[in-house]
Coordinates of C-alpha atoms in Angstrom, one line a residue:
M1419 CA 0.0 0.0 -0.1
V1420 CA 2.9 2.4 0.9
Q1421 CA 4.4 1.8 -2.5
L1422 CA 1.1 2.3 -4.4
T1423 CA 0.7 5.4 -2.6
A1424 CA 4.2 6.7 -3.5
E1425 CA 3.6 5.8 -7.3
R1426 CA 0.3 7.6 -7.2
E1427 CA 1.9 10.8 -5.7
L1428 CA 4.7 10.6 -8.2
A1429 CA 2.2 10.4 -11.0
D1430 CA 0.0 13.2 -9.8
E1431 CA 3.0 15.5 -9.4
W1432 CA 4.3 14.7 -12.8
R1433 CA 0.8 15.5 -14.2
S1434 CA 0.9 18.9 -12.5
F1435 CA 4.3 19.6 -13.9
R1436 CA 3.2 18.5 -17.4
D1437 CA 0.0 20.7 -17.3
L1438 CA 2.1 23.8 -16.5
T1439 CA 4.8 23.1 -19.2
C1440 CA 2.3 22.3 -21.9
A1441 CA 0.5 25.5 -21.0
G1442 CA 3.7 27.5 -21.4
R1443 CA 3.5 28.4 -17.6
S1444 CA 7.0 27.2 -16.7
I1445 CA 7.4 30.0 -14.2
E1446 CA 4.6 28.3 -11.9
A1447 CA 6.5 25.0 -12.1
L1448 CA 9.4 26.3 -10.1
P1449 CA 7.8 26.7 -6.7
L1450 CA 6.1 23.2 -7.1
A1451 CA 9.6 21.8 -8.0
D1452 CA 11.1 23.5 -5.0
R1453 CA 8.5 22.2 -2.6
V1454 CA 8.8 18.6 -3.8
I1455 CA 12.7 18.7 -3.4
A1456 CA 12.5 20.3 -0.1
E1457 CA 10.0 17.7 1.4
S1458 CA 10.9 14.5 -0.5
D1459 CA 13.3 11.8 0.8
D1460 CA 12.4 9.5 -2.2
I1461 CA 15.1 9.3 -5.1
R1462 CA 12.6 9.2 -7.9
R1463 CA 10.5 12.1 -6.6
T1464 CA 13.5 14.3 -6.1
A1465 CA 15.0 13.4 -9.5
Q1466 CA 11.6 14.1 -11.2
A1467 CA 11.3 17.4 -9.5
L1468 CA 14.9 18.4 -10.3
I1469 CA 14.4 17.6 -14.0
E1470 CA 11.3 19.5 -14.1
R1471 CA 13.0 22.5 -12.5
A1472 CA 15.9 22.2 -15.1
A1473 CA 13.2 22.1 -17.9
A1474 CA 11.5 25.1 -16.6
L1475 CA 14.5 27.1 -16.2
Y1476 CA 15.6 26.2 -19.8
N1477 CA 12.0 27.2 -21.2
L1478 CA 12.3 30.4 -19.3
G1479 CA 15.8 31.2 -20.7
L1480 CA 17.4 31.1 -17.1
T1481 CA 20.3 28.8 -18.0
T1482 CA 22.9 30.3 -15.6
A1483 CA 22.3 27.7 -12.8
L1484 CA 21.7 24.8 -15.2
T1485 CA 25.3 23.3 -15.2
S1486 CA 25.3 22.6 -11.5
L1487 CA 21.6 21.4 -11.6
V1488 CA 22.5 18.9 -14.4
D1489 CA 25.5 17.6 -12.2
E1490 CA 23.1 17.3 -9.1
I1491 CA 20.5 15.4 -11.1
S1492 CA 23.2 13.0 -12.7
D1493 CA 24.6 12.2 -9.3
I1494 CA 21.0 11.4 -7.9
L1495 CA 20.0 9.2 -11.0
R1496 CA 23.1 7.1 -10.4
R1497 CA 21.2 5.6 -7.5
T1498 CA 18.2 4.5 -9.6
D1499 CA 17.6 2.6 -12.8
D1500 CA 14.3 4.3 -14.1
P1501 CA 14.8 4.3 -17.9
R1502 CA 12.1 6.9 -18.3
L1503 CA 13.5 9.4 -15.9
I1504 CA 17.1 8.8 -17.2
G1505 CA 16.0 9.2 -20.7
V1506 CA 14.2 12.6 -19.9
F1507 CA 17.1 13.7 -18.0
H1508 CA 19.4 13.2 -20.8
S1509 CA 17.0 14.9 -23.2
V1510 CA 17.0 17.9 -20.9
A1511 CA 20.8 17.7 -20.5
G1512 CA 21.2 17.6 -24.2
A1513 CA 19.2 20.9 -24.7
V1514 CA 21.2 22.6 -22.0
A1515 CA 24.5 21.4 -23.6
F1516 CA 23.4 22.7 -27.0
E1517 CA 22.3 26.0 -25.4
R1518 CA 25.7 26.4 -23.7
G1519 CA 27.6 25.9 -27.0
S1520 CA 28.5 21.9 -26.6
P1521 CA 26.8 20.3 -29.5
A1522 CA 28.9 17.2 -29.4
L1523 CA 28.0 16.7 -25.7
A1524 CA 24.3 17.5 -26.6
L1525 CA 24.3 14.5 -29.2
M1526 CA 26.0 12.2 -26.7
H1527 CA 23.1 13.0 -24.2
L1528 CA 20.5 12.4 -26.8
A1529 CA 22.0 9.2 -27.8
T1530 CA 22.0 8.1 -24.2
A1531 CA 18.4 9.2 -23.9
E1532 CA 17.2 7.2 -26.8
R1533 CA 19.0 4.2 -25.7
S1534 CA 17.5 4.5 -22.2
L1535 CA 13.9 5.2 -23.5
R1536 CA 14.1 2.0 -25.7
R1537 CA 14.4 0.1 -22.3
M1538 CA 11.1 1.4 -21.1
T1539 CA 8.2 -1.0 -20.9
E1540 CA 5.5 1.3 -19.5
H1541 CA 2.6 2.4 -21.8
S1542 CA 1.5 5.7 -20.3
L1543 CA 1.2 9.4 -21.0
A1544 CA 4.6 9.9 -19.2
A1545 CA 6.3 7.5 -21.6
V1546 CA 4.7 9.2 -24.7
D1547 CA 6.0 12.6 -23.4
A1548 CA 9.4 11.3 -22.9
W1549 CA 9.6 10.3 -26.5
H1550 CA 8.1 13.7 -27.5
D1551 CA 10.8 15.7 -25.6
L1552 CA 13.7 13.7 -27.2
S1553 CA 12.2 14.2 -30.7
A1554 CA 11.8 18.1 -29.8
I1555 CA 15.6 18.3 -28.9
Y1556 CA 16.6 16.3 -32.0
A1557 CA 14.7 19.0 -34.1
Q1558 CA 16.4 21.8 -32.1
L1559 CA 19.8 20.4 -33.0
G1560 CA 18.9 20.0 -36.6
Y1561 CA 18.7 16.2 -36.7
F1562 CA 15.4 16.1 -38.4
T1563 CA 15.7 12.5 -39.6
E1564 CA 16.0 11.5 -36.0
A1565 CA 13.5 14.0 -34.8
L1566 CA 10.8 12.5 -37.2
A1567 CA 11.8 9.0 -36.4
T1568 CA 11.3 9.6 -32.7
A1569 CA 8.1 11.7 -33.4
R1570 CA 6.6 8.6 -35.2
H1571 CA 7.7 6.4 -32.2
C1572 CA 5.7 9.0 -30.0
R1573 CA 2.7 8.8 -32.2
L1574 CA 2.8 5.0 -32.3
L1575 CA 3.1 4.6 -28.4
C1576 CA 0.3 7.1 -28.0
A1577 CA -2.0 4.8 -30.1
E1578 CA -0.9 1.6 -28.4
T1579 CA -1.5 3.3 -25.0
G1580 CA -5.1 4.4 -26.1
L1581 CA -4.4 8.1 -25.6
P1582 CA -6.0 10.8 -27.6
R1583 CA -3.8 11.4 -30.8
A1584 CA -3.3 15.0 -29.7
Y1585 CA -0.9 13.8 -27.0
G1586 CA 1.3 12.1 -29.5
T1587 CA 1.8 15.0 -32.0
A1588 CA 5.5 16.3 -31.7
M1589 CA 4.6 19.5 -33.5
I1590 CA 7.9 21.2 -33.4
S1591 CA 9.5 18.2 -35.1
Y1592 CA 7.0 18.3 -38.1
V1593 CA 6.9 22.1 -38.2
G1594 CA 10.8 22.4 -37.9
A1595 CA 11.5 19.8 -40.5
A1596 CA 9.0 21.4 -43.0
V1597 CA 10.4 24.9 -42.8
H1598 CA 13.9 23.4 -43.0
L1599 CA 13.0 22.2 -46.4
D1600 CA 12.0 25.7 -47.5
Q1601 CA 15.3 27.0 -46.0
R1602 CA 17.2 24.7 -48.3
G1603 CA 15.3 25.8 -51.4
D1604 CA 12.5 23.0 -51.4
T1605 CA 9.5 25.3 -50.9
T1606 CA 7.1 22.8 -52.7
A1607 CA 8.0 20.0 -50.2
C1608 CA 7.5 22.5 -47.2
V1609 CA 4.2 23.5 -48.5
N1610 CA 3.1 19.8 -49.0
D1611 CA 4.3 18.8 -45.5
L1612 CA 2.8 21.6 -43.8
T1613 CA -0.5 21.1 -45.6
A1614 CA -0.6 17.5 -44.7
L1615 CA 0.1 18.4 -41.0
V1616 CA -2.7 20.9 -41.0
A1617 CA -5.0 18.4 -42.4
Y1618 CA -4.0 15.8 -39.9
C1619 CA -4.3 18.2 -36.9
R1620 CA -7.6 19.9 -38.0
P1621 CA -10.0 17.4 -36.2
I1622 CA -7.8 17.7 -32.9
V1623 CA -7.0 21.4 -32.5
G1624 CA -9.2 21.8 -29.6
D1625 CA -7.4 18.9 -27.8
L1626 CA -3.9 20.3 -28.5
A1627 CA -2.0 21.7 -25.4
V1628 CA -0.9 25.5 -25.6
M1629 CA 2.7 24.5 -26.8
Q1630 CA 1.5 22.3 -29.6
R1631 CA -1.0 24.9 -30.7
V1632 CA 1.4 27.7 -30.8
L1633 CA 3.6 25.6 -33.2
L1634 CA 0.7 24.5 -35.4
R1635 CA -0.5 28.1 -35.6
Y1636 CA 3.0 28.9 -36.9
G1637 CA 2.7 26.3 -39.5
V1638 CA -0.6 27.8 -40.7
K1639 CA 1.0 31.3 -40.8
R1640 CA 4.0 30.2 -42.6
L1641 CA 1.9 28.5 -45.2
A1642 CA 0.1 31.9 -45.8
A1643 CA 3.5 33.7 -46.0
L1644 CA 4.2 31.2 -48.9
G1645 CA 0.9 32.2 -50.7
Q1646 CA -0.8 29.1 -49.5
P1647 CA -3.5 30.3 -47.0
T1648 CA -5.8 27.8 -45.1
D1649 CA -9.1 28.3 -43.6
L1650 CA -7.9 27.0 -40.2
D1651 CA -8.1 29.8 -37.6
I1652 CA -6.2 29.2 -34.4
D1653 CA -6.4 31.8 -31.6
R1654 CA -3.1 33.5 -30.4
D1655 CA -1.9 32.3 -26.9
D1656 CA -0.2 34.9 -24.9
G1657 CA 1.5 35.0 -21.5
I1658 CA 3.6 32.0 -22.5
D1659 CA 7.3 30.8 -22.2
P1660 CA 9.9 32.9 -24.0
I1661 CA 10.6 30.1 -26.4
L1662 CA 6.9 30.0 -27.4
A1663 CA 6.6 33.8 -27.5
D1664 CA 9.5 33.8 -29.9
V1665 CA 7.4 31.6 -32.2
N1666 CA 4.5 34.0 -32.0
T1667 CA 6.8 36.8 -32.9
L1668 CA 7.8 35.0 -36.1
A1669 CA 4.1 34.2 -36.8
D1670 CA 3.5 38.0 -36.6
V1671 CA 6.2 38.3 -39.3
C1672 CA 4.3 35.9 -41.4
D1673 CA 1.1 37.6 -41.0
A1674 CA 2.7 40.8 -42.3
I1675 CA 4.1 39.1 -45.3
A1676 CA 0.7 37.5 -46.1
A1677 CA -1.0 40.8 -45.8
R1678 CA 1.6 42.2 -48.4
E1679 CA 3.2 44.5 -45.6
P1680 CA 6.8 43.9 -46.1
D1681 CA 7.9 47.0 -44.3
K1682 CA 5.9 45.8 -41.3
A1683 CA 7.5 42.3 -41.6
I1684 CA 11.2 43.7 -41.6
A1685 CA 10.5 46.1 -38.8
L1686 CA 9.3 43.1 -36.7
L1687 CA 12.4 41.2 -37.8
D1688 CA 14.6 44.3 -36.9
D1689 CA 13.0 44.3 -33.4
I1690 CA 14.0 40.6 -32.7
P1691 CA 16.6 40.9 -29.9
Q1692 CA 18.6 37.8 -30.6
A1693 CA 18.4 34.7 -33.0
I1694 CA 15.4 32.4 -32.5
D1695 CA 16.3 28.8 -32.0
A1696 CA 12.8 27.3 -31.9
I1697 CA 12.4 27.0 -35.5
G1698 CA 16.0 27.3 -36.6
L1699 CA 18.5 30.0 -36.8
A1700 CA 17.9 30.4 -40.6
E1701 CA 14.1 31.1 -40.3
P1702 CA 14.2 34.8 -39.5
V1703 CA 16.7 35.2 -42.3
R1704 CA 14.5 33.4 -44.7
L1705 CA 11.5 35.4 -43.7
R1706 CA 13.5 38.6 -44.2
S1707 CA 14.3 37.4 -47.8
I1708 CA 10.6 36.8 -48.6
A1709 CA 9.9 40.3 -47.3
L1710 CA 12.6 42.0 -49.3
S1711 CA 11.6 40.4 -52.3
Q1712 CA 7.9 41.4 -51.8
R1713 CA 9.2 44.9 -51.3
G1714 CA 11.0 44.7 -54.7
E1715 CA 14.6 44.8 -53.2
H1716 CA 15.6 41.8 -55.2
A1717 CA 19.3 42.3 -54.7
A1718 CA 18.9 42.5 -50.9
A1719 CA 16.7 39.5 -51.1
L1720 CA 19.4 37.5 -52.9
A1721 CA 21.8 38.5 -50.4
A1722 CA 19.5 37.4 -47.5
E1723 CA 19.0 34.0 -49.5
R1724 CA 22.7 33.6 -49.5
D1725 CA 22.8 34.3 -45.8
V1726 CA 20.1 31.5 -45.3
L1727 CA 22.2 29.1 -47.3
R1728 CA 25.4 29.9 -45.2
V1729 CA 23.5 29.4 -42.0
V1730 CA 22.0 26.2 -43.2
T1731 CA 25.3 24.9 -44.7
A1732 CA 27.1 25.7 -41.5
E1733 CA 24.6 23.9 -39.5
E1734 CA 24.8 20.7 -41.7
E1735 CA 28.6 20.9 -41.8
Q1736 CA 28.6 20.9 -38.1
L1737 CA 26.3 18.0 -37.9
R1738 CA 28.4 15.9 -40.3
S1739 CA 31.4 16.9 -38.1
L1740 CA 29.7 15.8 -35.1
L1741 CA 28.7 12.5 -36.6
A1742 CA 32.2 11.8 -37.7
S1743 CA 33.4 12.8 -34.3
G1744 CA 30.9 10.5 -32.6
M1745 CA 32.0 7.6 -35.0
S1746 CA 35.6 8.2 -33.8
A1747 CA 34.4 8.3 -30.2
R1748 CA 32.5 5.2 -30.8
L1749 CA 35.5 3.3 -32.2
D1750 CA 37.5 4.4 -29.2
Q1751 CA 35.0 3.2 -26.9
D1752 CA 34.7 -0.1 -28.7
R1753 CA 38.5 -0.5 -28.1
L1754 CA 38.2 0.5 -24.4
R1755 CA 35.3 -2.2 -24.0
R1756 CA 37.8 -4.7 -25.5
I1757 CA 40.4 -3.7 -23.0
A1758 CA 38.0 -3.9 -20.3
A1759 CA 36.9 -7.4 -21.6
H1760 CA 40.5 -8.4 -21.6
Y1761 CA 40.9 -7.5 -18.0
A1762 CA 37.5 -8.9 -17.3
C1763 CA 37.0 -8.2 -13.5
Q1764 CA 35.1 -5.1 -12.5
A1765 CA 37.4 -4.8 -9.6
T1766 CA 40.4 -3.8 -11.9
T1767 CA 38.5 -1.7 -14.3
D1768 CA 37.7 2.0 -14.1
P1769 CA 33.8 2.2 -14.6
L1770 CA 33.8 5.7 -16.3
T1771 CA 36.5 5.1 -19.1
G1772 CA 36.8 1.4 -19.3
L1773 CA 40.6 1.7 -18.8
P1774 CA 42.3 -0.4 -16.2
N1775 CA 42.5 1.1 -12.7
R1776 CA 45.2 1.6 -10.1
R1777 CA 44.8 -2.0 -8.8
R1778 CA 45.5 -3.4 -12.2
T1779 CA 48.4 -1.1 -12.8
E1780 CA 50.0 -2.3 -9.6
R1781 CA 49.6 -6.0 -10.7
F1782 CA 50.9 -5.1 -14.2
T1783 CA 54.0 -3.5 -13.0
A1784 CA 54.6 -6.2 -10.3
T1785 CA 54.6 -8.7 -13.1
L1786 CA 57.0 -6.7 -15.3
A1787 CA 59.4 -6.5 -12.1
R1788 CA 59.0 -10.2 -11.4
R1789 CA 60.0 -11.1 -15.0
H1790 CA 62.9 -8.4 -15.0
V1791 CA 61.3 -6.6 -17.9
D1792 CA 62.7 -3.1 -18.4
A1793 CA 59.9 -0.5 -18.9
V1794 CA 59.2 3.2 -18.5
V1795 CA 56.4 4.6 -16.6
G1796 CA 54.5 7.9 -17.4
V1797 CA 52.1 9.8 -15.1
L1798 CA 49.7 12.0 -17.2
D1799 CA 47.5 14.8 -15.8
L1800 CA 45.1 17.2 -17.6
D1801 CA 45.9 20.8 -17.5
G1802 CA 43.2 23.0 -16.2
F1803 CA 40.6 20.1 -15.7
K1804 CA 39.1 21.9 -12.6
A1805 CA 38.1 24.8 -15.1
V1806 CA 36.3 22.2 -17.1
N1807 CA 34.2 21.1 -14.1
D1808 CA 33.7 24.5 -12.7
T1809 CA 32.6 26.1 -16.0
H1810 CA 30.8 23.3 -17.9
G1811 CA 29.9 20.8 -15.0
H1812 CA 30.9 17.3 -14.1
A1813 CA 28.9 15.8 -17.1
C1814 CA 31.1 17.6 -19.4
G1815 CA 34.2 16.7 -17.3
D1816 CA 33.3 13.0 -17.5
V1817 CA 33.1 13.3 -21.4
V1818 CA 36.6 14.9 -21.4
L1819 CA 38.0 12.1 -19.3
Q1820 CA 36.4 9.5 -21.7
R1821 CA 37.7 11.3 -24.8
V1822 CA 41.1 11.4 -23.2
A1823 CA 41.0 7.7 -22.4
G1824 CA 40.1 7.2 -26.1
V1825 CA 43.2 9.0 -27.2
L1826 CA 45.3 7.0 -24.9
A1827 CA 43.6 3.7 -26.3
R1828 CA 44.5 4.6 -29.9
T1829 CA 47.8 6.3 -29.4
V1830 CA 49.9 3.8 -27.4
R1831 CA 51.4 0.8 -29.1
H1832 CA 50.2 -2.6 -29.0
G1833 CA 51.6 -4.2 -25.6
D1834 CA 51.8 -0.9 -23.9
F1835 CA 49.6 -0.4 -20.9
A1836 CA 47.3 2.7 -20.2
A1837 CA 45.1 3.1 -17.0
R1838 CA 43.2 5.7 -15.2
H1839 CA 44.3 6.2 -11.6
G1840 CA 41.5 8.6 -10.5
G1841 CA 40.5 12.1 -11.0
D1842 CA 42.2 13.5 -14.1
E1843 CA 45.3 11.4 -13.6
F1844 CA 46.3 8.6 -16.1
V1845 CA 49.3 6.3 -16.2
V1846 CA 51.0 4.5 -19.2
V1847 CA 53.5 1.8 -18.8
L1848 CA 55.7 1.1 -21.8
P1849 CA 57.5 -2.3 -21.6
R1850 CA 60.9 -2.7 -23.4
T1851 CA 61.0 1.1 -24.2
T1852 CA 63.9 3.6 -23.9
M1853 CA 63.4 7.0 -22.2
A1854 CA 63.9 8.7 -25.5
E1855 CA 61.1 6.5 -27.1
A1856 CA 58.8 7.3 -24.2
V1857 CA 59.3 11.0 -24.6
D1858 CA 58.3 10.7 -28.3
I1859 CA 55.2 8.8 -27.2
G1860 CA 54.4 11.3 -24.8
E1861 CA 54.5 14.1 -27.4
R1862 CA 52.4 11.9 -29.7
I1863 CA 49.8 11.8 -26.8
R1864 CA 50.0 15.4 -26.2
T1865 CA 49.5 16.3 -29.7
A1866 CA 46.5 13.9 -30.1
V1867 CA 44.9 15.4 -27.0
A1868 CA 45.3 18.9 -28.3
A1869 CA 43.9 17.8 -31.8
E1870 CA 40.4 16.7 -30.3
D1871 CA 37.7 18.9 -31.2
W1872 CA 37.1 20.4 -27.6
A1873 CA 35.2 23.3 -28.8
T1874 CA 32.1 21.2 -29.3
V1875 CA 32.1 19.8 -26.0
I1876 CA 33.6 22.6 -23.6
P1877 CA 33.6 25.8 -25.8
G1878 CA 36.2 28.3 -24.6
T1879 CA 38.1 26.0 -22.4
P1880 CA 41.1 24.2 -24.0
V1881 CA 42.4 20.9 -22.9
G1882 CA 46.1 20.0 -22.6
I1883 CA 48.0 17.3 -20.8
S1884 CA 51.3 17.1 -18.9
V1885 CA 53.5 14.0 -18.7
G1886 CA 56.3 12.9 -16.3
W1887 CA 58.5 9.9 -17.1
A1888 CA 60.6 7.5 -15.0
D1889 CA 62.4 4.3 -15.6
L1890 CA 60.4 1.3 -13.9
A1891 CA 63.1 -0.4 -12.1
D1892 CA 62.5 -3.0 -9.4
D1893 CA 60.8 -0.4 -7.0
A1894 CA 57.8 0.7 -8.7
R1895 CA 56.7 3.0 -6.0
S1896 CA 60.0 5.0 -6.4
A1897 CA 59.4 5.1 -10.1
F1898 CA 55.9 6.6 -9.6
Q1899 CA 57.1 9.2 -7.3
I1900 CA 59.9 10.3 -9.7
A1901 CA 57.4 10.3 -12.8
D1902 CA 55.0 12.3 -10.5
D1903 CA 57.7 14.9 -9.8
A1904 CA 58.7 15.0 -13.5
L1905 CA 55.1 15.6 -14.2
Y1906 CA 54.9 18.7 -12.0
Q1907 CA 58.0 20.0 -13.6
D1908 CA 56.5 19.6 -17.0
K1909 CA 53.4 21.3 -15.8
G1910 CA 55.2 24.1 -14.3
S1911 CA 57.0 24.6 -17.6
H1912 CA 53.7 25.0 -19.4
S1913 CA 52.5 27.7 -17.0
A1914 CA 55.6 29.6 -17.4
L1915 CA 55.0 30.0 -21.2
P1916 CA 53.7 33.3 -22.3

């Protein structure tokens, strides 16, 4: 009975959060989240409230405190295995990472979210919403293939659960994907897709939540701006979250274009204080091009079209780069898993990176000493790692450590040994290696770490590495101390550089 009561309370609280978010009233979700966090001693309730608080802050554009909040949620979720909560958290964390200029980290969060949601067995509105949130963030990042795939999953799960189909319409993904086609020059496909969306939603407009209705209304206005008006009239919703209010602003621009008032449209665009992400960075530029063309300023309209193409191309190049980077990271992780499988026992494997840990290092060096095998030991430490955690949060710090582990795994030679000793300290042991060869390998590692695309994970915070070397004689403990001393000399030489 206690368990049933707790589940009912969790569901009731989640429904309250959902109602506020869907109504575009995230500001009202904050005191509810604070109350639950203050009074709850249940991990799942606390995690859910923290996630809802993070989502509300994001919707309100109050992102300053989100890095530490994401770290706090991550720590709590390590004590539970609820695939829905974990999936929703990583969707929100992906949105936060993207907002803070870390698209690679955002993509990793979304991949983790999708993997977790696929483990769900529940058929509920909460499960449908979890897929909806993931689809929405995929769309925001510009991954429209993934956004539409997860939107279809959302719609199918909604049908299987027996819920009204209005609950399973991931509007931002469908509208975003359609206008993206127009931004790339395929206006006909955009019109066809938006027309089909309007036809699908016409019978359920009255059942749509505010956030869905605002986005559908934009789709209707966008059709009119392209010379394809419909007879579907959707009332304007005001007093809503900033992200949705931005969509209303662009809808006003579309209204002006449809009314053949290009001066008004351009004035509205000039008053937009910053780029609007909800429908894509290229959307305001595309609307400006349409308005300029309508005003007869064809040269300026052409220049704006080139700007649209530049923005869209830059986004697609970044997506391709991230996919390539993700593939490289996956290959690194595959190799790390093979290393972990080789060492087999969890007690000798670092759970974050998959590298051997300190215990395994001690065994390995003891074996070398027993067999009288000459070797060189290197102690490696990341430069400025504290700044990574302080500025970007521990989730980013974990990604950095995993990437460095991947660099070590692919940079050391076959037969060499790489391990994580804790924190941001790594160790490599190089059997049958001279000191000169070890120094060369150290430079190769340093160059490989510096060559990683850190800007997509931790923008503005460079990652470097310092290395200290020592001959591994019979006394491993002394060798590690000598290497450690050499490490700090190396680190000091870096800090002395201009």
